[in-house]
């Protein structure tokens, strides 16, 4: 039985791979049998941004998780990560995340770079299918969600999976990464 989140019509993600960006669909194998616990729904792409989405689909902010891409340098080496925090919090970019990546200065990655590097649309970037080698830093509050509503890699849909499954994705490190 599908989870119930606001007014969303959720269907098994494996039945609607067309609602997932290519890197997300390709990553379904990394979920193993837990892929059966992933759900997806079509949404109006104009409502993909968190606040508009939450209001239009009656989903509480604390049930949604945002994924941001950060970028820093150390000794000429570029260091990127996907960071996932609940939508009612902010990523601790200048604290815990900067220290974890061991960079002096860290910032949100430029939009064009992030979309090109991930193969996902801005406003839909998700930790599922993040580039190999990137750490996926998941805040403990996002990992503790019963159902985490995240991007699907495109603006026209959302992915829903158990917080425990989010925490078990490849390259995930769960810690206090939000303010």
GROMACS .gro file of C-alpha atoms in nm:
model
  179
    1UNK     CA    1   0.000   0.000   0.000
    2UNK     CA    2   0.136   0.340  -0.093
    3UNK     CA    3   0.219   0.600   0.170
    4UNK     CA    4  -0.019   0.893   0.201
    5UNK     CA    5   0.133   1.240   0.168
    6UNK     CA    6  -0.102   1.533   0.114
    7UNK     CA    7  -0.295   1.511  -0.209
    8UNK     CA    8  -0.025   1.325  -0.403
    9UNK     CA    9  -0.115   1.024  -0.615
   10UNK     CA   10   0.179   0.792  -0.556
   11UNK     CA   11   0.258   0.490  -0.773
   12UNK     CA   12   0.546   0.242  -0.747
   13UNK     CA   13   0.857   0.408  -0.889
   14UNK     CA   14   0.950   0.092  -1.078
   15UNK     CA   15   0.621   0.122  -1.270
   16UNK     CA   16   0.691   0.481  -1.383
   17UNK     CA   17   1.057   0.509  -1.474
   18UNK     CA   18   0.950   0.780  -1.719
   19UNK     CA   19   0.899   1.006  -1.415
   20UNK     CA   20   1.266   0.972  -1.315
   21UNK     CA   21   1.574   1.138  -1.461
   22UNK     CA   22   1.803   0.893  -1.639
   23UNK     CA   23   2.065   0.878  -1.357
   24UNK     CA   24   1.786   0.814  -1.102
   25UNK     CA   25   1.628   0.538  -1.310
   26UNK     CA   26   1.971   0.383  -1.365
   27UNK     CA   27   2.037   0.386  -0.989
   28UNK     CA   28   1.733   0.175  -0.908
   29UNK     CA   29   1.957  -0.131  -0.902
   30UNK     CA   30   2.151   0.017  -0.609
   31UNK     CA   31   1.832   0.002  -0.404
   32UNK     CA   32   1.807  -0.378  -0.436
   33UNK     CA   33   1.479  -0.523  -0.311
   34UNK     CA   34   1.414  -0.197  -0.128
   35UNK     CA   35   1.331  -0.046  -0.470
   36UNK     CA   36   0.982  -0.184  -0.405
   37UNK     CA   37   0.953   0.077  -0.128
   38UNK     CA   38   1.013   0.372  -0.362
   39UNK     CA   39   0.714   0.567  -0.490
   40UNK     CA   40   0.680   0.846  -0.744
   41UNK     CA   41   0.416   1.100  -0.844
   42UNK     CA   42   0.375   1.344  -1.128
   43UNK     CA   43   0.352   1.710  -1.029
   44UNK     CA   44   0.320   2.044  -1.204
   45UNK     CA   45   0.682   2.143  -1.284
   46UNK     CA   46   0.595   2.506  -1.207
   47UNK     CA   47   0.528   2.392  -0.849
   48UNK     CA   48   0.851   2.195  -0.796
   49UNK     CA   49   1.007   2.452  -0.561
   50UNK     CA   50   0.954   2.351  -0.199
   51UNK     CA   51   0.724   2.623  -0.067
   52UNK     CA   52   0.495   2.625  -0.373
   53UNK     CA   53   0.489   2.246  -0.382
   54UNK     CA   54   0.405   2.209  -0.011
   55UNK     CA   55   0.118   2.452  -0.035
   56UNK     CA   56  -0.028   2.318  -0.362
   57UNK     CA   57  -0.010   1.951  -0.263
   58UNK     CA   58  -0.076   1.992   0.111
   59UNK     CA   59   0.250   1.825   0.213
   60UNK     CA   60   0.405   1.949   0.538
   61UNK     CA   61   0.757   2.087   0.502
   62UNK     CA   62   0.885   1.842   0.763
   63UNK     CA   63   0.793   1.551   0.531
   64UNK     CA   64   1.002   1.688   0.244
   65UNK     CA   65   1.378   1.677   0.206
   66UNK     CA   66   1.582   1.906  -0.015
   67UNK     CA   67   1.902   1.803  -0.188
   68UNK     CA   68   2.160   2.072  -0.252
   69UNK     CA   69   2.490   2.038  -0.431
   70UNK     CA   70   2.788   2.207  -0.271
   71UNK     CA   71   3.131   2.271  -0.413
   72UNK     CA   72   3.464   2.366  -0.258
   73UNK     CA   73   3.836   2.340  -0.328
   74UNK     CA   74   4.137   2.226  -0.130
   75UNK     CA   75   4.489   2.238  -0.270
   76UNK     CA   76   4.348   2.282  -0.622
   77UNK     CA   77   4.121   1.977  -0.586
   78UNK     CA   78   3.750   2.032  -0.644
   79UNK     CA   79   3.528   1.865  -0.382
   80UNK     CA   80   3.155   1.825  -0.436
   81UNK     CA   81   2.880   1.664  -0.232
   82UNK     CA   82   2.506   1.614  -0.239
   83UNK     CA   83   2.353   1.728   0.091
   84UNK     CA   84   2.005   1.628   0.203
   85UNK     CA   85   1.818   1.813   0.476
   86UNK     CA   86   1.453   1.833   0.576
   87UNK     CA   87   1.276   2.119   0.402
   88UNK     CA   88   1.202   2.288   0.734
   89UNK     CA   89   1.578   2.318   0.807
   90UNK     CA   90   1.883   2.465   0.633
   91UNK     CA   91   2.202   2.285   0.533
   92UNK     CA   92   2.493   2.374   0.763
   93UNK     CA   93   2.714   2.460   0.466
   94UNK     CA   94   2.963   2.677   0.656
   95UNK     CA   95   2.990   2.441   0.953
   96UNK     CA   96   2.948   2.064   0.952
   97UNK     CA   97   2.944   2.019   0.574
   98UNK     CA   98   3.251   2.239   0.515
   99UNK     CA   99   3.440   2.051   0.788
  100UNK     CA  100   3.337   1.712   0.647
  101UNK     CA  101   3.465   1.806   0.302
  102UNK     CA  102   3.779   1.958   0.456
  103UNK     CA  103   3.767   2.277   0.253
  104UNK     CA  104   3.834   2.634   0.353
  105UNK     CA  105   3.539   2.778   0.164
  106UNK     CA  106   3.226   2.598   0.052
  107UNK     CA  107   2.934   2.727  -0.150
  108UNK     CA  108   2.630   2.607  -0.337
  109UNK     CA  109   2.740   2.479  -0.676
  110UNK     CA  110   2.653   2.694  -0.977
  111UNK     CA  111   2.324   2.579  -1.128
  112UNK     CA  112   2.464   2.499  -1.473
  113UNK     CA  113   2.754   2.300  -1.325
  114UNK     CA  114   2.525   2.107  -1.088
  115UNK     CA  115   2.271   2.012  -1.356
  116UNK     CA  116   2.538   1.917  -1.609
  117UNK     CA  117   2.737   1.713  -1.358
  118UNK     CA  118   2.438   1.529  -1.209
  119UNK     CA  119   2.237   1.487  -1.529
  120UNK     CA  120   1.935   1.618  -1.338
  121UNK     CA  121   1.717   1.926  -1.364
  122UNK     CA  122   1.753   2.222  -1.130
  123UNK     CA  123   1.481   2.194  -0.868
  124UNK     CA  124   1.474   1.816  -0.899
  125UNK     CA  125   1.827   1.714  -0.800
  126UNK     CA  126   1.819   1.411  -0.574
  127UNK     CA  127   2.070   1.192  -0.389
  128UNK     CA  128   1.946   0.883  -0.577
  129UNK     CA  129   2.185   0.854  -0.869
  130UNK     CA  130   2.429   1.117  -0.744
  131UNK     CA  131   2.763   1.104  -0.929
  132UNK     CA  132   3.000   0.828  -0.821
  133UNK     CA  133   3.265   0.947  -0.581
  134UNK     CA  134   3.048   1.216  -0.427
  135UNK     CA  135   2.967   1.185  -0.061
  136UNK     CA  136   2.593   1.206   0.003
  137UNK     CA  137   2.556   1.388   0.334
  138UNK     CA  138   2.214   1.317   0.484
  139UNK     CA  139   2.106   1.506   0.792
  140UNK     CA  140   1.992   1.275   1.071
  141UNK     CA  141   1.646   1.438   1.077
  142UNK     CA  142   1.593   1.356   0.708
  143UNK     CA  143   1.711   0.998   0.764
  144UNK     CA  144   1.461   0.964   1.052
  145UNK     CA  145   1.157   1.047   0.836
  146UNK     CA  146   0.902   0.770   0.801
  147UNK     CA  147   0.861   0.874   0.436
  148UNK     CA  148   1.101   1.122   0.274
  149UNK     CA  149   0.971   1.318  -0.021
  150UNK     CA  150   1.267   1.412  -0.242
  151UNK     CA  151   1.340   1.515  -0.597
  152UNK     CA  152   1.327   1.264  -0.879
  153UNK     CA  153   1.586   1.428  -1.098
  154UNK     CA  154   1.321   1.617  -1.297
  155UNK     CA  155   1.092   1.904  -1.199
  156UNK     CA  156   0.778   1.720  -1.310
  157UNK     CA  157   0.775   1.456  -1.037
  158UNK     CA  158   0.874   1.371  -0.680
  159UNK     CA  159   1.016   1.054  -0.532
  160UNK     CA  160   0.903   0.917  -0.194
  161UNK     CA  161   1.100   0.657  -0.001
  162UNK     CA  162   1.145   0.556   0.362
  163UNK     CA  163   1.398   0.765   0.552
  164UNK     CA  164   1.581   0.442   0.636
  165UNK     CA  165   1.620   0.370   0.265
  166UNK     CA  166   1.746   0.725   0.208
  167UNK     CA  167   2.007   0.662   0.478
  168UNK     CA  168   2.111   0.335   0.310
  169UNK     CA  169   2.184   0.480  -0.035
  170UNK     CA  170   2.539   0.436  -0.169
  171UNK     CA  171   2.793   0.687  -0.034
  172UNK     CA  172   2.552   0.817   0.231
  173UNK     CA  173   2.687   0.953   0.557
  174UNK     CA  174   2.425   1.035   0.818
  175UNK     CA  175   2.512   1.301   1.073
  176UNK     CA  176   2.396   1.645   1.193
  177UNK     CA  177   2.425   1.839   0.866
  178UNK     CA  178   2.140   2.091   0.918
  179UNK     CA  179   2.081   2.400   1.126
   0.00000   0.00000   0.00000
